[in-house]
CSV table of C-alpha atoms in Angstrom, one decimal:
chain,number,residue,atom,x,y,z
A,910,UNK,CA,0.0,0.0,0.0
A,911,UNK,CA,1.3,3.8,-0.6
A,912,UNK,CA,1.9,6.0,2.0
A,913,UNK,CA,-0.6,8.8,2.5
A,914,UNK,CA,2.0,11.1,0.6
A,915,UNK,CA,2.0,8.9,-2.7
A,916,UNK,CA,-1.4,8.5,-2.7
A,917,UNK,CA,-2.0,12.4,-2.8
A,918,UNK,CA,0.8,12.6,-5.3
A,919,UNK,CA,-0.7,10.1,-7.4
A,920,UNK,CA,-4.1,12.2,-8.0
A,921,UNK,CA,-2.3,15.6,-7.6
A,922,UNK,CA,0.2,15.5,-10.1
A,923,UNK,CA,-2.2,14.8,-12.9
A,924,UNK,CA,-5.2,17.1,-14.2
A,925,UNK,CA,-6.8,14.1,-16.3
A,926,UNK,CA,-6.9,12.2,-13.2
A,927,UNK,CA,-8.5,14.8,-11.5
A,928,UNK,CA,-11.1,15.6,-14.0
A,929,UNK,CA,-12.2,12.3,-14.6
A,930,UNK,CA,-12.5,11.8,-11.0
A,931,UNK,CA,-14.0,14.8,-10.4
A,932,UNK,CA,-16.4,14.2,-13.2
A,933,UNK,CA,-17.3,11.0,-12.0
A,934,UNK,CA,-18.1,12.1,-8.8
A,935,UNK,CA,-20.4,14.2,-10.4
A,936,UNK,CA,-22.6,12.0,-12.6
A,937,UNK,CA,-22.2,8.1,-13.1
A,938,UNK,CA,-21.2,8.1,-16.4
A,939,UNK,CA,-20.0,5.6,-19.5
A,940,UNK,CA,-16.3,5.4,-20.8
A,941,UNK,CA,-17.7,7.0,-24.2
A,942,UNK,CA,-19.6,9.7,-22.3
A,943,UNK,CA,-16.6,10.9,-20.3
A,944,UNK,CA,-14.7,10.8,-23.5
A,945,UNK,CA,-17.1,13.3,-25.0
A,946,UNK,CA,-17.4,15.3,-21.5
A,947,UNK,CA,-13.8,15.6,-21.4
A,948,UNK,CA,-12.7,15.3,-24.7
A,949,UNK,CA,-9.5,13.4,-23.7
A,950,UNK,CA,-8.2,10.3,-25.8
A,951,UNK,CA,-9.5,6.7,-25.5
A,952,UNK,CA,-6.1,6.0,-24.3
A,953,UNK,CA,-5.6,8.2,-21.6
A,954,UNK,CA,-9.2,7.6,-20.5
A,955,UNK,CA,-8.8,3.6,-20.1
A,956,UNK,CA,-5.6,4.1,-18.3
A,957,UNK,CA,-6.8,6.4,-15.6
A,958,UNK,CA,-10.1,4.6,-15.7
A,959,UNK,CA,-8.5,0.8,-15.0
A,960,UNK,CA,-6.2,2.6,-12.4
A,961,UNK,CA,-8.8,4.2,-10.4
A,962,UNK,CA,-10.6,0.5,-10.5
A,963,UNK,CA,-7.3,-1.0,-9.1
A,964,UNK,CA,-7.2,1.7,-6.4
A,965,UNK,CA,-10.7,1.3,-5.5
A,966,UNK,CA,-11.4,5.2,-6.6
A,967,UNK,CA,-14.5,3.9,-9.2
A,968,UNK,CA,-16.3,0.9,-10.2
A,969,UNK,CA,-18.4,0.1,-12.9
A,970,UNK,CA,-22.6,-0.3,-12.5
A,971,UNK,CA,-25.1,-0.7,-15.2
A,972,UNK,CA,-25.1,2.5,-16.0
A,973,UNK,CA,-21.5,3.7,-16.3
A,974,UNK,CA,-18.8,4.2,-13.6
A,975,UNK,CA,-19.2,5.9,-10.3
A,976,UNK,CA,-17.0,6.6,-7.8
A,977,UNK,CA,-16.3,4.8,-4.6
A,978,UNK,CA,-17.0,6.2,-0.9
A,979,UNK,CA,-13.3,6.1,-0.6
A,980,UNK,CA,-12.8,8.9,-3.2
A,981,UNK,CA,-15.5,10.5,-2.5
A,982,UNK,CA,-13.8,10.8,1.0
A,983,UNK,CA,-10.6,12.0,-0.6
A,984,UNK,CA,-12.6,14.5,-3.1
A,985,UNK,CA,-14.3,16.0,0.2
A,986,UNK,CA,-10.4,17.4,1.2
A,987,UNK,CA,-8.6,17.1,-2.1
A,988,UNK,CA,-10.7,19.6,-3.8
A,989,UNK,CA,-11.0,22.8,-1.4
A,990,UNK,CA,-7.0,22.5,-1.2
A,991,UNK,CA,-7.2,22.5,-4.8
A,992,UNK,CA,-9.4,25.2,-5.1
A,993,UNK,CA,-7.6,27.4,-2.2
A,994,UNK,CA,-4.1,26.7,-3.9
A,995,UNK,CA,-6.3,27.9,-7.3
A,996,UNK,CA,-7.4,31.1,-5.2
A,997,UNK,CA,-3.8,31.8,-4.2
A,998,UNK,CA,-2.5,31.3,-7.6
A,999,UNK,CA,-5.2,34.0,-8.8
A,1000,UNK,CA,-4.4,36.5,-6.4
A,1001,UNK,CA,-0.9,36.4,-6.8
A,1002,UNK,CA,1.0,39.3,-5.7
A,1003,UNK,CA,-2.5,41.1,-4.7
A,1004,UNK,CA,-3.1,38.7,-1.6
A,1005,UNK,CA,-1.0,41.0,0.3
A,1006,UNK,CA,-3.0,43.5,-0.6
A,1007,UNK,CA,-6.3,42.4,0.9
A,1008,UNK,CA,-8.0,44.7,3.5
A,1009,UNK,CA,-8.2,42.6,7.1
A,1010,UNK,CA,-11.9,41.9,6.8
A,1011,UNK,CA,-11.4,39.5,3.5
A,1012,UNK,CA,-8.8,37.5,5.7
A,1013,UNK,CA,-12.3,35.9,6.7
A,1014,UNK,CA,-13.0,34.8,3.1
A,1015,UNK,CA,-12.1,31.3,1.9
A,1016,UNK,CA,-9.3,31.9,-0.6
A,1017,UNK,CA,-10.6,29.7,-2.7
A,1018,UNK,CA,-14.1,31.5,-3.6
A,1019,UNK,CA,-11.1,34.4,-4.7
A,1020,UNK,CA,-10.3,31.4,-8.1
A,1021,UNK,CA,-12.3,33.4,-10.5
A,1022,UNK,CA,-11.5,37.1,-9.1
A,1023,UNK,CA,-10.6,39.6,-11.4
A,1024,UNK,CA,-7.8,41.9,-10.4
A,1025,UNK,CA,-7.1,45.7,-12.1
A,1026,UNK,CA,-3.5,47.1,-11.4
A,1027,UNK,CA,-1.7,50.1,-12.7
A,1028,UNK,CA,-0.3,49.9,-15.5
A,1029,UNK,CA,2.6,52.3,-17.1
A,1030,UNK,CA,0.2,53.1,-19.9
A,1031,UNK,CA,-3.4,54.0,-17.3
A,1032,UNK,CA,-2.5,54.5,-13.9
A,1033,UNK,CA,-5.8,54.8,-12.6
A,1034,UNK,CA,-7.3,51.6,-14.6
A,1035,UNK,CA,-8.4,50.5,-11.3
A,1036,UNK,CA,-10.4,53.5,-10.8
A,1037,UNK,CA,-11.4,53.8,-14.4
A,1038,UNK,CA,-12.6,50.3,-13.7
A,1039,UNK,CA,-14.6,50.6,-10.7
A,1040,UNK,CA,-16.5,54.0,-12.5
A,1041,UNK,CA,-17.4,51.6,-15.4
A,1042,UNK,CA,-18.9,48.7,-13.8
A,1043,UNK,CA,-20.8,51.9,-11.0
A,1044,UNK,CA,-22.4,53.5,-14.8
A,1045,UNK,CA,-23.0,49.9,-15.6
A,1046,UNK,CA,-25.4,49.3,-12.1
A,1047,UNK,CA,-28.7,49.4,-11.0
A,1048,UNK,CA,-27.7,49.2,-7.7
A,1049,UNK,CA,-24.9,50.4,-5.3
A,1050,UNK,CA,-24.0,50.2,-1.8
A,1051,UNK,CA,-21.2,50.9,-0.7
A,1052,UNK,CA,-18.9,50.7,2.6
A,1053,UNK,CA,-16.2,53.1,2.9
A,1054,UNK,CA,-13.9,55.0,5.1
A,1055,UNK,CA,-13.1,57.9,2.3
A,1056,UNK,CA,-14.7,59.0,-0.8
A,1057,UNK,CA,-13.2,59.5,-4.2
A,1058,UNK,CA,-14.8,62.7,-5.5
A,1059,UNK,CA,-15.2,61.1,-9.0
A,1060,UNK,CA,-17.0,58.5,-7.6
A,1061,UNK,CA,-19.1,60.7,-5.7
A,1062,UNK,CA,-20.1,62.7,-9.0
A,1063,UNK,CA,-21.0,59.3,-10.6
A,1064,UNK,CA,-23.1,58.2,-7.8
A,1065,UNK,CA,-24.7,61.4,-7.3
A,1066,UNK,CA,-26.0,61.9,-11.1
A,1067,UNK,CA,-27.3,58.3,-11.4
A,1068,UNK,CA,-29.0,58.9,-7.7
A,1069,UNK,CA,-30.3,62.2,-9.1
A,1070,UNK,CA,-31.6,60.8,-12.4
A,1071,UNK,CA,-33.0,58.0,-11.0
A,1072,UNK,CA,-30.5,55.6,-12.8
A,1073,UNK,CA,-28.9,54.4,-9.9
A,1074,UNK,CA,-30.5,53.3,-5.9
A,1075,UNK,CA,-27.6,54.9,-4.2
A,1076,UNK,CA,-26.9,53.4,-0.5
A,1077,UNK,CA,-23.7,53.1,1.6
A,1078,UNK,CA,-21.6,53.6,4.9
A,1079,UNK,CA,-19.0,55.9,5.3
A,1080,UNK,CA,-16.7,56.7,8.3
A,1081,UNK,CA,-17.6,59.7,10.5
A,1082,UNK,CA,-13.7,60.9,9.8
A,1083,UNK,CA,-14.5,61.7,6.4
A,1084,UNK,CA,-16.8,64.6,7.8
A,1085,UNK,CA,-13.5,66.2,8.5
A,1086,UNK,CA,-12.3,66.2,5.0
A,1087,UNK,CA,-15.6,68.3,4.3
A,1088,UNK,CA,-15.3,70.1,6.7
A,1089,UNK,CA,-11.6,71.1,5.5
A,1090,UNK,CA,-13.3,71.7,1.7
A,1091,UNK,CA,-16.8,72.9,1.8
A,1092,UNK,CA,-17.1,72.6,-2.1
A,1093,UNK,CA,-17.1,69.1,-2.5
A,1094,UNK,CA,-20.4,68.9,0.2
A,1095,UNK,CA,-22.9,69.5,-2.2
A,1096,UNK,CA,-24.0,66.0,-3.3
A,1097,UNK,CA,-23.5,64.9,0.2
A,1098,UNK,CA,-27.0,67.1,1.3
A,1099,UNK,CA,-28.7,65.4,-1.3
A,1100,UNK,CA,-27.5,62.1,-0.2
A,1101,UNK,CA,-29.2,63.0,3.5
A,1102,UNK,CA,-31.8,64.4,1.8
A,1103,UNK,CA,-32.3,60.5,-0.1
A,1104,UNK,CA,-31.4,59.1,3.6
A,1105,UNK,CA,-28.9,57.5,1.1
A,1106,UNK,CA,-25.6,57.5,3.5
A,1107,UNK,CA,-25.0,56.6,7.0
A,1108,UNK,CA,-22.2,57.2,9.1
A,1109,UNK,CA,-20.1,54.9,11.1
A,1110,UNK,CA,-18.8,56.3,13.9
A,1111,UNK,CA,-15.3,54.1,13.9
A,1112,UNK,CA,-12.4,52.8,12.1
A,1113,UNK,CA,-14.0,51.3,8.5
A,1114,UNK,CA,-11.2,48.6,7.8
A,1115,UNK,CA,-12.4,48.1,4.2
A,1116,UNK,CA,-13.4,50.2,1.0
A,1117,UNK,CA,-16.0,48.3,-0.9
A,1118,UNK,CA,-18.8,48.7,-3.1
A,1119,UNK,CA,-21.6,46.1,-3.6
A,1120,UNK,CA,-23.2,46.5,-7.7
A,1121,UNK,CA,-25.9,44.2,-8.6
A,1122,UNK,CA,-24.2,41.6,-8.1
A,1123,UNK,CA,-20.6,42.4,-8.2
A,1124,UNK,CA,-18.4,43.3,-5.5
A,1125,UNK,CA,-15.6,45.5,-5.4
A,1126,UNK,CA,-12.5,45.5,-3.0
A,1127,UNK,CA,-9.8,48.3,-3.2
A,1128,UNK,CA,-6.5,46.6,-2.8
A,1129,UNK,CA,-3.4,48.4,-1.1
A,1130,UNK,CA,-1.7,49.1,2.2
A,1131,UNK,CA,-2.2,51.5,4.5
A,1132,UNK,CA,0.0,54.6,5.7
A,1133,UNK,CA,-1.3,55.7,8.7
A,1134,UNK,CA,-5.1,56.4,7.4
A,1135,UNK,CA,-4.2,57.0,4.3
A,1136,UNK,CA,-4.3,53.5,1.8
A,1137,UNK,CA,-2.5,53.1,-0.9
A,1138,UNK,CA,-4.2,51.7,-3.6
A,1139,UNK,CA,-2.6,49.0,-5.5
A,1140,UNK,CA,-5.8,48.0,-7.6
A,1141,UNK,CA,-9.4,46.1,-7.3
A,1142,UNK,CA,-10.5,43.0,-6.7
A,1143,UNK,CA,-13.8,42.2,-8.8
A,1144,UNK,CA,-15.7,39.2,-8.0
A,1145,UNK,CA,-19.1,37.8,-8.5
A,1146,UNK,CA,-18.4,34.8,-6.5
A,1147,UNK,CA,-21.7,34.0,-4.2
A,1148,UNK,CA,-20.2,33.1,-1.3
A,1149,UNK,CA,-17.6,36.1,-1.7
A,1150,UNK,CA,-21.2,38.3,-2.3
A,1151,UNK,CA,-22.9,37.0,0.6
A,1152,UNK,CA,-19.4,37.7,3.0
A,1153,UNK,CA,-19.8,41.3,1.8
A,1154,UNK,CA,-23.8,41.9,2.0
A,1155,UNK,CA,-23.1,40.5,5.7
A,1156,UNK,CA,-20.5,43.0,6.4
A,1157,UNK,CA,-21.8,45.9,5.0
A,1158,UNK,CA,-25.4,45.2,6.9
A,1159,UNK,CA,-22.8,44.7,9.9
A,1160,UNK,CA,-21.8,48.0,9.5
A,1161,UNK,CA,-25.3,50.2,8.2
A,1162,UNK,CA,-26.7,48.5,11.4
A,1163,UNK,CA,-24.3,50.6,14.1
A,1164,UNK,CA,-24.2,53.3,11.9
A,1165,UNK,CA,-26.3,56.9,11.8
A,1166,UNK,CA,-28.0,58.9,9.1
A,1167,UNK,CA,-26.2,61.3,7.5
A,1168,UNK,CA,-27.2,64.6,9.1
A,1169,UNK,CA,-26.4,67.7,7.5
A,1170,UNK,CA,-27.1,69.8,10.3
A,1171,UNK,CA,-24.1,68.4,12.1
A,1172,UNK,CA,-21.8,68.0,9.1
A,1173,UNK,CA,-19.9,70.8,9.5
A,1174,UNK,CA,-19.7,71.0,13.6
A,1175,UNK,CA,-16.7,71.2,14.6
């Protein structure tokens, strides 16, 4: 018998084996109807085939192969490691980048996340991304501890034309920025006005925005409250959704209406 080791190795270092396995585990199915599933050869098929028989990983009914409760054991833990390691590999450099809520988020739900960075040609393609996909929404909520005034133009003509149900969370800090530039406060009255914003009074650890069903992560480190943006994560990933639609209600829940009367206290 292989050691624990080998036995991992054996299914890990091949992507047929996986698939077929994977693909058994999914549906019992014939020889000729995994070939056509997977479109792999008739010779690589029997091979793994008759070696997952000889391991006791499938075996064969009436109506095709199915797998065995002893791969279906290993799938249970072979696959989220697989996934996780797949995660990993898609976030590459931008896993150091992740704001400390998203440290709660299975990496592996992060597999099909799209990441926008810099380039030398647009720096700002992350926030030229982030204002396509907001004129692109129905929807937008977002949770925030600083707001982009760009954005807030976007936000506040699609809220004003009726283009756009505008909601979020914002850190009570930020009032201070208005206070220090009254001209940039004028959509904010029409956001209390809307009872559109709320204010958390705290630290906001994260800058996100909820559209439809897209979420968006700014990506950077901090310098003292300042972040650095590095880019955006984009992910339409359910279970990455429903983390942040349970966060930002975290948040709205403990937080106040915007009111204008106060805005400019000192």
């Amino acid at each position: 018998m292989d050691s624990p080791l080998d036995e991992i190795a054996y299914l890990a270092r091949s992507e047929n084996r996986v698939r077929v396995l994977r693909t058994i585990a999914e549906e019992t199915l014939t020889r000729q109807q995994l070939r056509e599933d997977l479109s792999v050869s008739r010779t690589t098929l029997g091979r793994v085939v008759n070696e997952f028989e000889e391991r006791d990983l499938v075996r064969l009914t009436e109506r095709g192969y199915t797998t065995t409760q002893t791969a279906d054991a290993i799938l249970e833990k072979f696959v989220p490691l697989l996934e996780t390691v797949e995660g990993i590999q898609n976030l590459d450099e931008a896993i150091e980048w992740l704001p400390p809520p998203t440290k709660s988020v299975d990496f592996r739900h992060f597999r099909d996340a799209e990441i926008t960075t810099s380039t030398p040609e647009n720096p700002a393609a992350p926030f030229d991304r982030g204002l396509e996909l907001i004129g692109e929404a129905d929807t937008y909520r977002g949770l925030t501890s600083t707001a982009i005034p760009s954005y807030v133009q976007v936000l506040h003509e699609g809220m004003v034309q009726n283009r756009l149900n505008v909601e979020g969370v914002i850190e009570a800090s930020f009032l201070e920025t208005l206070r220090n530039d009254p001209e940039r406060a004028g959509p904010w009255y029409d956001f209390a006005e809307a009872d559109a914003i709320s204010v958390y009074d705290g630290s906001v650890p994260i800058n996100m925005h909820l559209l439809d069903d897209v979420v968006l992560i700014w990506l950077g480190e901090h310098d003292e409250d300042d972040l650095e943006v590095y880019g955006l994560l984009e992910s339409e990933n359910p279970s990455v959704l429903s983390w942040a639609e349970s966060l930002y209600e975290e948040y709205r829940t403990e937080a106040d209406p915007l009111d204008t009367t106060k805005m400019f206290e000192e």
